[in-house]
Amino acid sequence: ELKVEQNPLFLSMQEGKNYTIYCNYSTTSDRLYWYRQDPGKSLESLFVLLSNGAVKQEGRLMASLDTKARLSTLHITAAVHDLSATYFCAVDGSGGSNYKLTFGKGTLLTVNP
Amino acid sequence: DTEVTQTPKHLVMGMTNKKSLKCEQHMGHRAMYWYKQKAKKPPELMFVYSYEKLSINESVPSRFSPECPNSSLLNLHLHALQPEDSALYLCASSQEGVLAGGTIEQFFGPGTRLTVL
C-alpha cells in the first residue's frame, strides 16, 4: 500500500522567513502533485512534477522531486501572510492504479506578521 | 472554461431524506471523481468515472450512489445518510488516466458542505 508522509504537519513561521515542507512516499512513482487548500475552500493545483530532478517555481514557492529518494520538497521563500493555507502533496500510480491519488496528511502553514 | 462547478454549495438533510449533489465540467476531461473530506484531513477518494463508466468504488456504503449521465456531468445521490457522513464533498476532473500516458492532475470544484441531522 502506498504511503505518503508529510512533515511537518503544522508550521508556524514569521513573514520574511524561509522554510521547507517535505513529502516522502513509499513506492516508485514519477509523478507528484502539490495542492493548496484555504480554510473552508477547495483544493487548488499548485505544481505537477513529472520526472526525477523536476523543479518548478511559482512566486515564493518552489517544488522539487527526487524519485530515487522518493522525496519531494516545497520550499517557501520570504513567506507572506497570503501563503497561510494547508498544503497537500499527492502521488499517483500506486499498484498500477490508473486514477488514484494518494494524499499526504497535509501541512497547515500559518504565516505570522 | 477551466472550471469545475458543484451545486448546491451547502446542504442540510435529515437521515430519511433523499438528495443529490451535482458536478459539471466543460474542460473535455474524461475522468471525474468524488471525494469526501472531513475537517483537518486530506480528501478521501470515493468514486472514479472514466469515459462515463465507473472505474473505482472505494468500498463506499450503498447509501451513496454515483451517476455519470454524460462526459460533463457527475451526480452523487444520497439516501438514508448518517450524521457521520457530514463533510465537504468535492468533485474533481482530470484529462485521462496515468496508463494513457497522461497525468491525473485533478481540478477540484468548490465543494458541497453537507450536514446530516
Tab-separated table of C-alpha atoms in Angstrom:
chain	number	residue	atom	x	y	z
A	1	GLU	CA	0.000	0.000	0.000
A	2	LEU	CA	1.343	3.408	-0.960
A	3	LYS	CA	2.091	5.674	1.979
A	4	VAL	CA	2.677	9.403	1.656
A	5	GLU	CA	4.138	11.231	4.640
A	6	GLN	CA	4.408	14.966	5.006
A	7	ASN	CA	6.309	16.865	7.610
A	8	PRO	CA	5.896	18.983	9.432
A	9	LEU	CA	2.119	18.700	9.868
A	10	PHE	CA	1.978	22.138	11.468
A	11	LEU	CA	4.241	25.048	10.607
A	12	SER	CA	4.095	28.489	12.138
A	13	MET	CA	6.519	30.936	10.631
A	14	GLN	CA	7.220	34.631	10.555
A	15	GLU	CA	6.844	36.769	7.497
A	16	GLY	CA	10.068	37.071	5.578
A	17	LYS	CA	11.477	33.704	6.690
A	18	ASN	CA	12.252	30.647	4.564
A	19	TYR	CA	11.124	27.100	5.220
A	20	THR	CA	10.699	23.721	3.550
A	21	ILE	CA	7.893	21.172	3.661
A	22	TYR	CA	8.890	17.561	2.981
A	23	CYS	CA	6.893	14.815	1.294
A	24	ASN	CA	8.141	11.208	1.393
A	25	TYR	CA	6.395	8.348	-0.363
A	26	SER	CA	6.826	4.613	-0.183
A	27	THR	CA	6.700	3.229	-3.753
A	28	THR	CA	8.202	4.143	-7.081
A	29	SER	CA	6.346	6.890	-8.857
A	30	ASP	CA	7.413	9.523	-11.342
A	31	ARG	CA	4.577	11.894	-10.695
A	32	LEU	CA	3.927	14.045	-7.690
A	33	TYR	CA	1.372	16.772	-7.166
A	34	TRP	CA	1.161	19.693	-4.748
A	35	TYR	CA	-2.163	21.273	-3.794
A	36	ARG	CA	-3.126	24.232	-1.648
A	37	GLN	CA	-6.333	24.463	0.376
A	38	ASP	CA	-7.568	27.618	2.101
A	39	PRO	CA	-9.852	27.140	5.125
A	40	GLY	CA	-13.340	26.057	4.078
A	41	LYS	CA	-12.359	26.106	0.412
A	42	SER	CA	-11.491	23.599	-2.267
A	43	LEU	CA	-8.098	22.345	-3.411
A	44	GLU	CA	-6.058	24.326	-5.898
A	45	SER	CA	-3.408	22.625	-8.015
A	46	LEU	CA	-0.007	24.242	-7.466
A	47	PHE	CA	2.581	22.010	-9.131
A	48	VAL	CA	2.793	18.794	-11.123
A	49	LEU	CA	6.260	17.189	-11.018
A	50	LEU	CA	6.707	14.586	-13.716
A	51	SER	CA	10.247	13.279	-13.539
A	52	ASN	CA	13.307	12.869	-11.398
A	53	GLY	CA	15.003	16.208	-10.834
A	54	ALA	CA	11.945	18.224	-11.816
A	55	VAL	CA	11.857	21.690	-10.290
A	56	LYS	CA	9.019	24.165	-10.629
A	57	GLN	CA	8.645	27.660	-9.210
A	58	GLU	CA	5.707	29.984	-8.849
A	59	GLY	CA	6.221	33.186	-6.904
A	60	ARG	CA	7.574	32.399	-3.445
A	61	LEU	CA	7.005	28.641	-3.787
A	62	MET	CA	9.403	26.173	-5.359
A	63	ALA	CA	8.783	22.429	-5.616
A	64	SER	CA	11.259	19.694	-6.496
A	65	LEU	CA	11.188	15.936	-6.959
A	66	ASP	CA	13.822	13.269	-6.292
A	67	THR	CA	12.305	9.952	-7.381
A	68	LYS	CA	15.325	7.949	-6.247
A	69	ALA	CA	14.975	9.240	-2.695
A	70	ARG	CA	11.151	9.180	-3.059
A	71	LEU	CA	11.118	12.729	-1.773
A	72	SER	CA	9.563	15.999	-2.830
A	73	THR	CA	10.116	19.359	-1.199
A	74	LEU	CA	8.059	22.536	-1.228
A	75	HIS	CA	10.281	25.484	-0.385
A	76	ILE	CA	8.824	28.755	0.783
A	77	THR	CA	10.934	31.866	0.307
A	78	ALA	CA	10.328	35.072	2.278
A	79	ALA	CA	6.916	33.988	3.488
A	80	VAL	CA	3.969	36.368	3.403
A	81	HIS	CA	0.649	36.113	5.211
A	82	ASP	CA	-1.191	35.219	1.982
A	83	LEU	CA	0.631	31.883	1.908
A	84	SER	CA	-1.195	30.726	5.048
A	85	ALA	CA	-3.100	27.576	3.998
A	86	THR	CA	-2.924	23.789	4.138
A	87	TYR	CA	-0.569	22.230	1.606
A	88	PHE	CA	-1.038	18.643	0.436
A	89	CYS	CA	1.287	16.509	-1.619
A	90	ALA	CA	-0.143	13.559	-3.533
A	91	VAL	CA	1.304	10.672	-5.525
A	92	ASP	CA	-0.297	8.618	-8.280
A	93	GLY	CA	0.236	5.251	-9.853
A	94	SER	CA	0.081	3.140	-6.761
A	95	GLY	CA	-0.173	-0.540	-7.674
A	96	GLY	CA	-0.771	0.335	-11.289
A	97	SER	CA	-3.947	2.235	-10.471
A	98	ASN	CA	-4.856	4.435	-13.366
A	99	TYR	CA	-6.593	7.141	-11.428
A	100	LYS	CA	-5.893	7.034	-7.735
A	101	LEU	CA	-4.075	9.871	-5.985
A	102	THR	CA	-2.788	9.124	-2.504
A	103	PHE	CA	-2.602	12.285	-0.420
A	104	GLY	CA	-0.346	13.144	2.481
A	105	LYS	CA	-1.995	14.355	5.682
A	106	GLY	CA	-1.315	17.977	4.802
A	107	THR	CA	0.826	20.726	6.311
A	108	LEU	CA	-1.051	23.578	7.966
A	109	LEU	CA	1.057	26.660	7.359
A	110	THR	CA	0.458	29.815	9.362
A	111	VAL	CA	2.489	32.895	8.483
A	112	ASN	CA	2.547	35.489	11.241
A	113	PRO	CA	3.327	39.185	10.787
B	1	ASP	CA	-13.762	27.088	-19.421
B	2	THR	CA	-11.326	25.799	-16.813
B	3	GLU	CA	-13.785	25.379	-14.009
B	4	VAL	CA	-15.475	22.553	-12.165
B	5	THR	CA	-18.804	23.645	-10.714
B	6	GLN	CA	-20.770	21.991	-7.930
B	7	THR	CA	-24.270	22.512	-6.622
B	8	PRO	CA	-25.513	23.078	-4.054
B	9	LYS	CA	-22.843	24.869	-2.018
B	10	HIS	CA	-24.478	23.850	1.249
B	11	LEU	CA	-26.956	21.085	2.025
B	12	VAL	CA	-28.669	20.161	5.270
B	13	MET	CA	-30.640	16.933	5.255
B	14	GLY	CA	-32.316	14.562	7.632
B	15	MET	CA	-31.442	10.902	7.848
B	16	THR	CA	-34.557	9.895	5.902
B	17	ASN	CA	-34.143	12.375	3.057
B	18	LYS	CA	-33.028	11.737	-0.493
B	19	LYS	CA	-30.917	14.395	-2.128
B	20	SER	CA	-28.407	14.723	-4.958
B	21	LEU	CA	-25.143	16.552	-5.427
B	22	LYS	CA	-24.264	17.743	-8.907
B	23	CYS	CA	-20.931	18.399	-10.591
B	24	GLU	CA	-20.176	19.757	-14.046
B	25	GLN	CA	-17.023	20.376	-16.058
B	26	HIS	CA	-16.512	21.637	-19.603
B	27	MET	CA	-12.799	21.043	-19.955
B	28	GLY	CA	-13.221	17.889	-22.021
B	29	HIS	CA	-11.842	15.801	-19.167
B	30	ARG	CA	-12.638	12.107	-19.368
B	31	ALA	CA	-12.173	11.191	-15.708
B	32	MET	CA	-14.336	12.531	-12.886
B	33	TYR	CA	-14.029	11.907	-9.168
B	34	TRP	CA	-15.977	12.201	-5.925
B	35	TYR	CA	-14.091	12.817	-2.693
B	36	LYS	CA	-15.221	13.175	0.894
B	37	GLN	CA	-13.226	15.475	3.171
B	38	LYS	CA	-13.553	15.774	6.914
B	39	ALA	CA	-12.163	18.793	8.754
B	40	LYS	CA	-8.367	18.886	9.011
B	41	LYS	CA	-8.000	15.681	6.946
B	42	PRO	CA	-6.944	15.017	3.364
B	43	PRO	CA	-9.627	14.206	0.780
B	44	GLU	CA	-10.728	10.555	0.690
B	45	LEU	CA	-11.480	9.107	-2.718
B	46	MET	CA	-14.988	7.679	-3.074
B	47	PHE	CA	-15.607	7.028	-6.781
B	48	VAL	CA	-13.913	7.487	-10.137
B	49	TYR	CA	-15.649	7.550	-13.503
B	50	SER	CA	-13.598	7.107	-16.620
B	51	TYR	CA	-15.227	7.652	-20.006
B	52	GLU	CA	-18.587	7.638	-18.220
B	53	LYS	CA	-18.019	4.200	-16.693
B	54	LEU	CA	-17.465	3.543	-13.004
B	55	SER	CA	-13.778	2.739	-12.671
B	56	ILE	CA	-13.176	2.847	-8.919
B	57	ASN	CA	-15.516	2.386	-5.966
B	58	GLU	CA	-13.557	2.653	-2.748
B	59	SER	CA	-15.928	0.394	-0.816
B	60	VAL	CA	-18.342	3.254	-0.270
B	61	PRO	CA	-21.626	2.416	1.536
B	62	SER	CA	-24.604	1.958	-0.778
B	63	ARG	CA	-26.350	4.989	0.710
B	64	PHE	CA	-24.066	6.915	-1.687
B	65	SER	CA	-24.913	6.233	-5.324
B	66	PRO	CA	-22.916	7.871	-8.120
B	67	GLU	CA	-24.159	8.525	-11.618
B	68	CYS	CA	-22.451	9.867	-14.737
B	69	PRO	CA	-25.150	10.889	-17.249
B	70	ASN	CA	-22.609	12.198	-19.762
B	71	SER	CA	-18.969	13.165	-20.030
B	72	SER	CA	-19.545	16.580	-18.462
B	73	LEU	CA	-21.825	15.691	-15.566
B	74	LEU	CA	-21.417	13.713	-12.391
B	75	ASN	CA	-24.066	13.217	-9.723
B	76	LEU	CA	-23.953	11.761	-6.242
B	77	HIS	CA	-27.300	10.522	-4.965
B	78	LEU	CA	-27.701	10.450	-1.206
B	79	HIS	CA	-30.211	8.371	0.736
B	80	ALA	CA	-30.573	7.451	4.406
B	81	LEU	CA	-27.332	9.135	5.403
B	82	GLN	CA	-25.898	9.116	8.890
B	83	PRO	CA	-24.649	12.129	10.898
B	84	GLU	CA	-21.070	10.874	10.438
B	85	ASP	CA	-21.496	11.439	6.690
B	86	SER	CA	-21.437	15.183	7.320
B	87	ALA	CA	-18.408	16.501	5.438
B	88	LEU	CA	-17.240	18.547	2.457
B	89	TYR	CA	-17.901	16.632	-0.758
B	90	LEU	CA	-15.536	17.515	-3.549
B	91	CYS	CA	-15.843	16.742	-7.209
B	92	ALA	CA	-12.759	16.738	-9.435
B	93	SER	CA	-11.871	16.005	-13.028
B	94	SER	CA	-8.697	15.111	-14.907
B	95	GLN	CA	-7.810	14.676	-18.548
B	96	GLU	CA	-7.139	10.975	-18.631
B	97	GLY	CA	-5.580	8.279	-16.539
B	98	VAL	CA	-1.943	7.510	-15.933
B	99	LEU	CA	-1.974	4.488	-18.228
B	100	ALA	CA	-2.950	6.725	-21.140
B	101	GLY	CA	0.380	8.443	-20.680
B	102	GLY	CA	-1.110	11.456	-19.010
B	103	THR	CA	-1.077	12.831	-15.528
B	104	ILE	CA	-4.003	12.825	-13.195
B	105	GLU	CA	-3.643	16.444	-12.180
B	106	GLN	CA	-7.073	16.910	-10.776
B	107	PHE	CA	-9.065	20.102	-10.895
B	108	PHE	CA	-11.413	20.427	-7.972
B	109	GLY	CA	-14.796	22.065	-7.705
B	110	PRO	CA	-15.688	24.334	-4.772
B	111	GLY	CA	-17.376	21.513	-2.892
B	112	THR	CA	-20.724	20.922	-1.207
B	113	ARG	CA	-20.771	21.297	2.567
B	114	LEU	CA	-23.168	18.553	3.721
B	115	THR	CA	-24.714	18.408	7.178
B	116	VAL	CA	-26.796	15.364	8.148
B	117	LEU	CA	-29.070	15.884	11.132
